[in-house]
Short mmCIF file of C-alpha atoms in Angstrom, two decimals:
data_model
loop_
_atom_site.label_atom_id
_atom_site.label_comp_id
_atom_site.label_asym_id
_atom_site.label_seq_id
_atom_site.Cartn_x
_atom_site.Cartn_y
_atom_site.Cartn_z
CA MET G 1 -65.30 0.79 -43.93
CA PHE G 2 -64.04 -0.75 -40.70
CA ARG G 3 -61.43 -2.56 -42.42
CA SER G 4 -60.41 0.84 -44.40
CA ARG G 5 -59.37 2.45 -41.20
CA LEU G 6 -57.93 -0.71 -39.38
CA VAL G 7 -55.27 -1.75 -41.97
CA PRO G 8 -53.56 1.61 -41.17
CA ALA G 9 -53.32 1.55 -37.88
CA VAL G 10 -52.19 -1.56 -38.01
CA ALA G 11 -49.95 -0.54 -39.86
CA ALA G 12 -48.43 2.18 -37.81
CA VAL G 13 -48.24 0.14 -34.71
CA GLY G 14 -46.40 -2.21 -37.09
CA ILE G 15 -43.73 0.94 -37.99
CA LEU G 16 -43.17 2.01 -34.28
CA LEU G 17 -42.34 -1.57 -33.06
CA LEU G 18 -39.67 -2.49 -35.26
CA ALA G 19 -38.62 1.42 -34.85
CA GLY G 20 -38.01 0.49 -30.98
CA CYS G 21 -40.87 3.71 -30.33
CA ALA G 22 -43.25 1.36 -29.17
CA PRO G 23 -44.97 3.18 -25.78
CA THR G 24 -43.31 1.72 -22.08
CA PRO G 25 -45.24 0.92 -19.65
CA ALA G 26 -45.46 3.43 -16.57
CA PRO G 27 -43.17 1.75 -14.36
CA SER G 28 -44.83 0.38 -11.14
CA SER G 29 -43.65 2.13 -7.63
CA THR G 30 -41.61 -0.86 -6.75
CA GLN G 31 -39.67 -0.11 -9.68
CA SER G 32 -39.21 3.21 -9.84
CA SER G 33 -38.12 3.12 -5.58
CA GLU G 34 -35.79 0.87 -7.09
CA ALA G 35 -34.25 3.08 -9.82
CA SER G 36 -34.57 5.87 -7.94
CA GLU G 37 -32.25 4.21 -4.81
CA SER G 38 -29.81 2.67 -7.63
CA GLU G 39 -29.67 5.92 -8.90
CA THR G 40 -28.61 8.17 -5.72
CA PRO G 41 -25.26 7.88 -5.34
CA SER G 42 -24.76 6.61 -0.99
CA ALA G 43 -24.03 9.30 0.81
CA GLU G 44 -20.42 7.84 2.91
CA PRO G 45 -20.43 9.25 6.52
CA THR G 46 -17.51 10.99 6.80
CA GLN G 47 -15.17 10.12 9.49
CA GLU G 48 -13.92 13.07 11.58
CA PRO G 49 -9.93 13.13 11.96
CA GLN G 50 -9.12 11.51 15.57
CA SER G 51 -7.92 13.92 17.99
CA PHE G 52 -4.69 13.16 20.14
CA VAL G 53 -4.75 15.81 22.06
CA ALA G 54 -5.62 14.43 25.00
CA ASN G 55 -2.62 12.34 24.71
CA VAL G 56 -0.07 14.62 24.84
CA PRO G 57 2.08 15.07 28.10
CA THR G 58 1.39 18.05 30.45
CA ASP G 59 4.49 18.18 32.22
CA CYS G 60 8.14 17.68 30.56
CA ALA G 61 8.61 15.15 33.74
CA ALA G 62 6.12 13.21 31.97
CA VAL G 63 7.61 12.72 28.86
CA GLY G 64 8.26 9.43 26.64
CA THR G 65 8.91 6.40 29.54
CA ALA G 66 11.53 6.63 32.41
CA ALA G 67 14.18 4.70 30.91
CA SER G 68 13.86 6.87 27.49
CA ARG G 69 13.77 10.45 30.06
CA ALA G 70 16.97 8.54 32.08
CA ASP G 71 18.43 7.86 28.78
CA THR G 72 18.30 11.43 27.24
CA VAL G 73 17.49 14.37 29.46
CA ASP G 74 17.61 13.07 33.31
CA GLN G 75 21.46 14.50 32.99
CA LEU G 76 20.25 17.58 31.40
CA ASN G 77 18.84 20.92 33.25
CA LEU G 78 14.92 21.77 32.11
CA GLN G 79 15.68 25.98 31.77
CA GLY G 80 12.44 26.44 29.59
CA ASP G 81 9.16 25.36 28.81
CA GLY G 82 9.74 26.44 25.04
CA VAL G 83 7.22 29.12 24.80
CA ASP G 84 9.79 31.91 23.25
CA PHE G 85 11.36 29.75 21.03
CA VAL G 86 10.55 30.44 16.74
CA ARG G 87 10.27 27.18 15.25
CA PRO G 88 8.78 25.71 12.24
CA VAL G 89 5.14 25.17 13.05
CA PRO G 90 1.54 25.67 10.42
CA GLU G 91 -0.15 28.72 11.12
CA GLY G 92 -2.61 29.01 14.06
CA SER G 93 -1.16 26.23 16.09
CA THR G 94 -1.17 26.04 19.88
CA LEU G 95 1.97 25.06 21.50
CA LEU G 96 0.73 22.30 24.07
CA LEU G 97 4.12 21.69 25.90
CA GLY G 98 7.30 22.87 25.54
CA CYS G 99 10.42 21.16 26.79
CA ASP G 100 14.05 22.82 26.22
CA TRP G 101 16.61 20.53 28.62
CA PHE G 102 20.40 21.85 28.32
CA ALA G 103 23.51 21.10 29.24
CA GLY G 104 27.46 23.18 29.03
CA ASP G 105 27.19 25.18 26.18
CA ALA G 106 26.83 22.53 23.40
CA THR G 107 24.69 19.97 24.67
CA GLY G 108 20.73 19.91 24.32
CA VAL G 109 17.30 18.78 24.02
CA LEU G 110 14.46 21.46 22.28
CA LEU G 111 10.94 20.13 22.47
CA LEU G 112 8.35 21.68 20.91
CA ILE G 113 4.43 19.36 20.44
CA SER G 114 2.11 21.76 19.07
CA GLU G 115 -1.78 20.96 18.57
CA VAL G 116 -2.78 21.79 14.80
CA ASP G 117 -5.46 21.50 12.11
CA PRO G 118 -4.13 18.32 9.77
CA ALA G 119 -5.34 19.95 6.42
CA ALA G 120 -2.81 23.23 7.77
CA ALA G 121 0.02 20.74 8.98
CA GLU G 122 -0.18 18.79 5.54
CA ALA G 123 0.30 22.08 3.00
CA TYR G 124 3.22 22.76 5.72
CA VAL G 125 5.31 20.15 5.31
CA ALA G 126 5.06 20.24 1.56
CA THR G 127 6.97 23.23 2.93
CA LEU G 128 9.76 21.93 4.63
CA PRO G 129 12.11 20.64 2.05
CA ASP G 130 12.71 24.24 0.53
CA GLU G 131 14.09 25.05 4.52
CA GLY G 132 16.57 22.26 4.38
CA TYR G 133 14.36 19.67 5.56
CA THR G 134 14.56 15.97 4.46
CA CYS G 135 11.02 14.25 4.30
CA VAL G 136 10.01 10.59 4.51
CA THR G 137 6.89 8.26 5.23
CA GLY G 138 6.57 7.15 8.61
CA ASP G 139 5.65 3.96 9.77
CA ALA G 140 2.21 4.94 10.37
CA GLY G 141 2.32 6.74 6.91
CA ASN G 142 2.41 10.08 8.24
CA PRO G 143 5.79 12.81 7.10
CA VAL G 144 8.76 12.77 8.56
CA CYS G 145 10.96 15.53 8.14
CA GLN G 146 14.89 16.33 9.45
CA MET G 147 17.81 18.77 8.76
CA VAL G 148 20.95 18.07 10.57
CA THR G 149 23.45 21.08 11.02
CA PRO G 150 26.85 21.03 11.92
CA ASP G 151 27.16 22.73 15.21
CA SER G 152 29.87 26.66 13.93
CA GLN G 153 31.90 26.53 17.25
CA TYR G 154 32.31 23.12 18.40
CA PRO G 155 32.01 19.04 16.34
CA VAL G 156 28.83 18.37 16.71
CA ASP G 157 24.87 18.45 15.07
CA THR G 158 22.19 19.76 15.64
CA VAL G 159 19.43 17.21 14.45
CA GLU G 160 15.75 19.06 13.68
CA THR G 161 13.16 16.35 13.44
CA ILE G 162 9.78 16.82 13.42
CA THR G 163 7.06 14.58 12.91
CA SER G 164 2.93 15.16 11.99
CA ARG G 165 -0.10 12.94 12.70
CA GLU G 166 -3.22 14.12 12.50
CA ASP G 167 -3.47 17.06 14.86
CA ILE G 168 -0.63 16.34 15.91
CA TRP G 169 3.24 18.77 15.31
CA ILE G 170 6.10 17.39 17.41
CA TYR G 171 9.54 20.03 16.70
CA SER G 172 12.46 18.67 18.47
CA SER G 173 15.91 19.88 18.49
CA VAL G 174 18.41 18.00 19.31
CA THR G 175 22.52 18.63 19.74
CA ASN G 176 25.06 16.06 20.81
CA VAL G 177 22.21 14.16 22.44
CA ASP G 178 21.25 10.76 21.46
CA ALA G 179 17.30 10.95 21.20
CA GLU G 180 15.83 8.39 19.51
CA MET G 181 14.54 6.36 22.65
CA LEU G 182 13.28 9.59 23.71
CA LEU G 183 11.15 9.94 20.14
CA GLY G 184 10.10 6.79 20.04
CA ASP G 185 8.25 6.31 23.58
CA LEU G 186 7.14 9.73 22.96
CA ASN G 187 5.22 8.77 19.66
CA LEU G 188 4.15 6.00 21.62
CA GLN G 189 3.13 7.82 24.02
CA ILE G 190 0.59 9.90 21.46
CA TRP G 191 -0.32 7.82 19.18
CA GLY G 192 -0.12 4.62 20.11
CA ASN G 193 2.09 3.18 17.41
#
């Protein structure tokens, strides 16, 4: 009688083993903690975008270097702070520094430096080609957009340049002046490269 019950029980265990349905032992506490650690995605720390607002000059006489100002704007008159100029800038931006240097009828440099939300700046840059700007990627991987407009009265061009990086948006409008050195020094002054 004992033997007749044992045979079916052994046969049932054998069938379960062959079918791969053998009962698995409960995991030990070390196994379960290792499994839960490997299954839980590691949360990577989110890095806040770096702010460069503190690097923006607070005075037009401090833009760039003495050499680049002498090469570009020292022969011009500072006529205003640029507050009343309406130029392409993302919504919600704050003007940090505006400089309007001018001389004669067709020579000038307008510089507007604003604090912007990086996401808003990225979205706004995408709209600039529709406004006539040509955009390229700058040396630091940031967008640099430019539009050249011939003057209707004088044989000069106005070159508008927009540089956006992190939380800073720089707009410049330059007529009959080579401001490349000044703008390059300003980029170094704010971003360090």
